[in-house]
Tab-separated table of C-alpha atoms in Angstrom:
chain	number	residue	atom	x	y	z
A	3	GLY	CA	-12.853	68.502	-99.107
A	4	ILE	CA	-15.640	70.421	-100.779
A	5	GLN	CA	-15.773	74.149	-100.099
A	6	VAL	CA	-19.066	76.036	-100.048
A	7	GLU	CA	-19.153	79.812	-100.350
A	8	GLN	CA	-22.239	81.947	-99.950
A	9	SER	CA	-22.665	85.552	-100.946
A	10	PRO	CA	-23.392	88.152	-99.854
A	11	PRO	CA	-22.713	87.516	-96.148
A	12	ASP	CA	-25.194	90.215	-95.131
A	13	LEU	CA	-28.104	91.826	-96.934
A	14	ILE	CA	-30.411	94.581	-95.738
A	15	LEU	CA	-33.492	95.355	-97.829
A	16	GLN	CA	-36.742	97.231	-97.608
A	17	GLU	CA	-39.982	95.280	-97.556
A	18	GLY	CA	-41.116	94.562	-101.102
A	19	ALA	CA	-37.635	94.358	-102.597
A	20	ASN	CA	-36.261	91.376	-104.508
A	21	SER	CA	-33.015	89.586	-103.718
A	22	THR	CA	-30.672	86.951	-105.090
A	23	LEU	CA	-28.480	84.787	-102.854
A	24	ARG	CA	-25.626	82.793	-104.343
A	25	CYS	CA	-23.957	79.522	-103.374
A	26	ASN	CA	-20.742	78.337	-105.044
A	27	PHE	CA	-19.298	74.905	-104.443
A	28	SER	CA	-15.948	73.462	-105.392
A	29	ASP	CA	-16.739	69.931	-106.595
A	30	SER	CA	-19.501	67.677	-107.866
A	31	VAL	CA	-22.250	67.029	-105.354
A	32	ASN	CA	-25.160	64.610	-105.112
A	33	ASN	CA	-27.421	66.852	-103.074
A	34	LEU	CA	-28.010	70.567	-102.583
A	35	GLN	CA	-30.448	72.088	-100.155
A	36	TRP	CA	-31.427	75.628	-99.208
A	37	PHE	CA	-32.569	76.333	-95.667
A	38	HIS	CA	-33.921	79.301	-93.754
A	39	GLN	CA	-32.878	79.392	-90.106
A	40	ASN	CA	-35.253	81.337	-87.907
A	41	PRO	CA	-34.158	83.278	-84.800
A	42	TRP	CA	-34.920	80.251	-82.605
A	43	GLY	CA	-32.539	78.040	-84.573
A	44	GLN	CA	-35.045	75.952	-86.490
A	45	LEU	CA	-33.835	75.035	-89.979
A	46	ILE	CA	-36.695	75.218	-92.451
A	47	ASN	CA	-36.354	73.354	-95.739
A	48	LEU	CA	-36.771	75.651	-98.710
A	49	PHE	CA	-35.549	73.581	-101.643
A	50	TYR	CA	-33.940	70.239	-102.394
A	51	ILE	CA	-32.349	71.090	-105.718
A	52	PRO	CA	-29.311	69.109	-106.933
A	53	SER	CA	-29.999	70.536	-110.407
A	54	GLY	CA	-32.591	72.493	-112.320
A	55	THR	CA	-35.101	75.121	-111.247
A	56	LYS	CA	-37.886	75.031	-108.688
A	57	GLN	CA	-40.397	77.581	-107.468
A	58	ASN	CA	-42.463	77.801	-104.320
A	59	GLY	CA	-44.540	80.930	-104.016
A	60	ARG	CA	-42.299	83.994	-103.782
A	61	LEU	CA	-39.176	81.835	-103.630
A	62	SER	CA	-37.402	80.099	-106.442
A	63	ALA	CA	-34.044	78.395	-106.851
A	64	THR	CA	-31.780	77.348	-109.679
A	65	THR	CA	-28.812	75.000	-109.526
A	66	VAL	CA	-26.357	74.713	-112.416
A	67	ALA	CA	-24.450	71.626	-111.345
A	68	THR	CA	-21.991	71.720	-114.271
A	69	GLU	CA	-20.908	75.230	-113.248
A	70	ARG	CA	-21.086	74.467	-109.511
A	71	TYR	CA	-23.410	77.170	-108.289
A	72	SER	CA	-26.939	77.659	-107.045
A	73	LEU	CA	-29.087	80.777	-106.733
A	74	LEU	CA	-31.979	81.485	-104.395
A	75	TYR	CA	-34.405	84.220	-105.455
A	76	ILE	CA	-36.730	85.954	-103.023
A	77	SER	CA	-39.309	88.267	-104.540
A	78	SER	CA	-41.484	90.882	-102.822
A	79	SER	CA	-39.653	90.427	-99.509
A	80	GLN	CA	-41.603	90.428	-96.249
A	81	THR	CA	-40.308	91.064	-92.731
A	82	THR	CA	-40.888	87.387	-91.956
A	83	ASP	CA	-38.237	86.518	-94.561
A	84	SER	CA	-35.588	87.863	-92.186
A	85	GLY	CA	-33.102	85.330	-90.866
A	86	VAL	CA	-30.110	83.372	-92.064
A	87	TYR	CA	-30.207	81.466	-95.337
A	88	PHE	CA	-27.933	78.453	-95.667
A	89	CYS	CA	-26.865	76.462	-98.657
A	90	ALA	CA	-25.745	72.900	-97.878
A	91	VAL	CA	-24.273	70.455	-100.377
A	92	GLY	CA	-24.155	66.695	-100.055
A	93	SER	CA	-20.874	64.869	-100.299
A	94	ASN	CA	-21.244	61.147	-99.689
A	95	TYR	CA	-23.237	60.968	-96.462
A	96	GLN	CA	-22.813	64.442	-95.014
A	97	LEU	CA	-24.032	67.947	-95.732
A	98	ILE	CA	-21.337	70.591	-96.026
A	99	TRP	CA	-22.564	74.062	-95.211
A	100	GLY	CA	-21.782	77.562	-96.293
A	101	ALA	CA	-21.430	80.336	-93.726
A	102	GLY	CA	-24.887	81.650	-94.560
A	103	THR	CA	-26.403	84.924	-95.747
A	104	LYS	CA	-27.966	87.032	-93.013
A	105	LEU	CA	-31.008	88.772	-94.467
A	106	ILE	CA	-32.734	91.667	-92.730
A	107	ILE	CA	-35.989	92.995	-94.195
A	108	LYS	CA	-36.971	96.424	-92.893
A	109	PRO	CA	-40.641	97.452	-92.809
B	178	GLU	CA	-46.854	62.444	-90.367
B	179	THR	CA	-44.714	63.621	-87.447
B	180	GLY	CA	-41.584	65.660	-88.050
B	181	VAL	CA	-38.191	65.406	-86.415
B	182	THR	CA	-38.311	66.086	-82.682
B	183	GLN	CA	-35.411	66.688	-80.311
B	184	SER	CA	-35.191	66.758	-76.543
B	185	PRO	CA	-34.449	68.612	-74.440
B	186	THR	CA	-34.666	72.029	-76.115
B	187	HIS	CA	-32.236	73.676	-73.690
B	188	LEU	CA	-29.664	72.257	-71.317
B	189	ILE	CA	-27.031	73.654	-68.982
B	190	LYS	CA	-24.175	71.391	-67.881
B	191	THR	CA	-20.949	71.802	-65.958
B	192	ARG	CA	-17.547	71.222	-67.536
B	193	GLY	CA	-16.525	67.568	-67.171
B	194	GLN	CA	-20.079	66.237	-67.026
B	195	GLN	CA	-21.736	63.946	-69.546
B	196	VAL	CA	-24.859	64.704	-71.604
B	197	THR	CA	-27.328	62.723	-73.714
B	198	LEU	CA	-29.407	64.377	-76.416
B	199	ARG	CA	-32.312	62.603	-78.078
B	200	CYS	CA	-33.859	62.677	-81.527
B	201	SER	CA	-36.962	61.063	-82.988
B	202	SER	CA	-36.755	60.758	-86.736
B	203	GLN	CA	-39.533	61.621	-89.146
B	204	SER	CA	-41.949	58.795	-89.815
B	205	GLY	CA	-40.553	56.429	-92.456
B	206	HIS	CA	-36.980	57.756	-92.298
B	207	ASN	CA	-34.163	55.298	-91.569
B	208	THR	CA	-31.192	57.677	-91.402
B	209	VAL	CA	-30.266	60.146	-88.681
B	210	SER	CA	-27.426	62.682	-88.809
B	211	TRP	CA	-26.164	64.949	-86.048
B	212	TYR	CA	-24.666	68.408	-86.495
B	213	GLN	CA	-23.092	70.950	-84.155
B	214	GLN	CA	-23.675	74.642	-84.838
B	215	ALA	CA	-21.593	77.209	-82.995
B	216	LEU	CA	-22.912	80.750	-82.737
B	217	GLY	CA	-22.655	82.626	-86.025
B	218	GLN	CA	-21.450	79.625	-88.037
B	219	GLY	CA	-22.880	76.957	-90.287
B	220	PRO	CA	-23.528	73.490	-88.866
B	221	GLN	CA	-20.679	70.965	-88.710
B	222	PHE	CA	-21.284	67.255	-89.333
B	223	ILE	CA	-20.727	65.010	-86.305
B	224	PHE	CA	-21.875	61.571	-87.548
B	225	GLN	CA	-24.615	59.689	-89.324
B	226	TYR	CA	-26.495	56.512	-88.434
B	227	TYR	CA	-28.117	54.332	-91.054
B	228	ARG	CA	-30.112	51.298	-89.980
B	229	GLU	CA	-28.495	51.322	-86.512
B	230	GLU	CA	-24.903	51.451	-87.811
B	231	GLU	CA	-22.574	54.466	-87.801
B	232	ASN	CA	-22.292	55.344	-91.474
B	233	GLY	CA	-19.811	58.196	-91.363
B	234	ARG	CA	-18.135	60.558	-88.949
B	235	GLY	CA	-16.889	64.125	-89.067
B	236	ASN	CA	-13.890	65.632	-87.339
B	237	PHE	CA	-15.079	65.163	-83.758
B	238	PRO	CA	-13.235	63.363	-80.927
B	239	PRO	CA	-14.330	59.945	-79.617
B	240	ARG	CA	-16.002	61.515	-76.590
B	241	PHE	CA	-18.809	62.280	-79.044
B	242	SER	CA	-20.693	59.020	-79.534
B	243	GLY	CA	-24.111	57.947	-80.641
B	244	LEU	CA	-26.696	55.252	-81.008
B	245	GLN	CA	-29.579	54.505	-83.305
B	246	PHE	CA	-32.431	52.315	-82.111
B	247	PRO	CA	-34.602	49.836	-84.054
B	248	ASN	CA	-37.326	52.498	-84.395
B	249	TYR	CA	-34.622	54.757	-85.971
B	250	SER	CA	-34.620	57.258	-83.130
B	251	SER	CA	-31.143	58.292	-82.015
B	252	GLU	CA	-29.044	59.573	-79.140
B	253	LEU	CA	-25.966	61.767	-79.106
B	254	ASN	CA	-23.732	61.354	-76.064
B	255	VAL	CA	-20.946	63.723	-75.154
B	256	ASN	CA	-18.523	62.820	-72.354
B	257	ALA	CA	-16.144	65.073	-70.432
B	258	LEU	CA	-17.882	68.253	-71.555
B	259	GLU	CA	-15.716	71.231	-72.450
B	260	LEU	CA	-16.686	74.885	-72.629
B	261	ASP	CA	-16.294	74.783	-76.437
B	262	ASP	CA	-19.027	72.148	-76.635
B	263	SER	CA	-21.534	74.926	-76.001
B	264	ALA	CA	-23.554	75.038	-79.216
B	265	LEU	CA	-26.837	74.225	-80.919
B	266	TYR	CA	-27.035	70.497	-81.668
B	267	LEU	CA	-29.172	69.629	-84.647
B	268	CYS	CA	-30.569	66.278	-85.649
B	269	ALA	CA	-31.666	65.532	-89.195
B	270	SER	CA	-33.514	62.558	-90.572
B	271	SER	CA	-33.730	61.333	-94.143
B	272	LEU	CA	-34.877	58.373	-96.170
B	273	GLY	CA	-31.476	57.060	-97.157
B	274	ARG	CA	-27.969	58.374	-96.671
B	275	THR	CA	-27.844	61.067	-99.353
B	276	THR	CA	-31.418	62.260	-99.794
B	277	GLU	CA	-33.228	65.351	-98.560
B	278	ALA	CA	-32.628	65.978	-94.861
B	279	PHE	CA	-35.203	67.373	-92.454
B	280	PHE	CA	-34.121	68.961	-89.189
B	281	GLY	CA	-35.450	69.086	-85.683
B	282	GLN	CA	-35.667	72.311	-83.683
B	283	GLY	CA	-32.305	71.648	-82.029
B	284	THR	CA	-30.975	71.363	-78.499
B	285	ARG	CA	-29.117	74.383	-77.187
B	286	LEU	CA	-26.354	73.143	-74.858
B	287	THR	CA	-24.518	75.524	-72.566
B	288	VAL	CA	-21.443	74.275	-70.713
B	289	VAL	CA	-20.375	76.382	-67.727
């Protein structure tokens, strides 16, 4: 089956810093989503991005489907950005998830 | 437009008991998927329902079963609960089987 790897596993930054999270996947996919999971477990949709580039405020994402990776950029980090960021890729009817990147933003 | 809602939010059950978790899909969505997330891990796919039919299933035993109703809401039933079933159970709805999924807040199940 498809393997999804996220890096780095943990990231600690000062408020105001920029960061790049990476998601590699092992086969062609028909769907790729980035999520932010808050401390209460709620998964918040960030991007639906099977290919191309999208931006939403301080966040942007790029997926290069032919090279099987996606990047999530967070600029000018805020403490509220803390949490776990998941990449999930679609294979047929299911989402296959990476292990996540745990991001801690220090004030 | 209402989002995906799950009930209950927390639940404590005893090993061997049965549990039913509920999910109301987002307005206009006809597909519901269920995921199990153990502490510190990514979610694992349990199964998907599309127009009231099971559309696909992950690597979970038959004691995990589900239903989807005509209004596209869904239930997840787990029989003969085991301690390892303790997890966050997440429901996602989508318009179609492979499109963008939106998640509820989850049900945290503890089996003691």
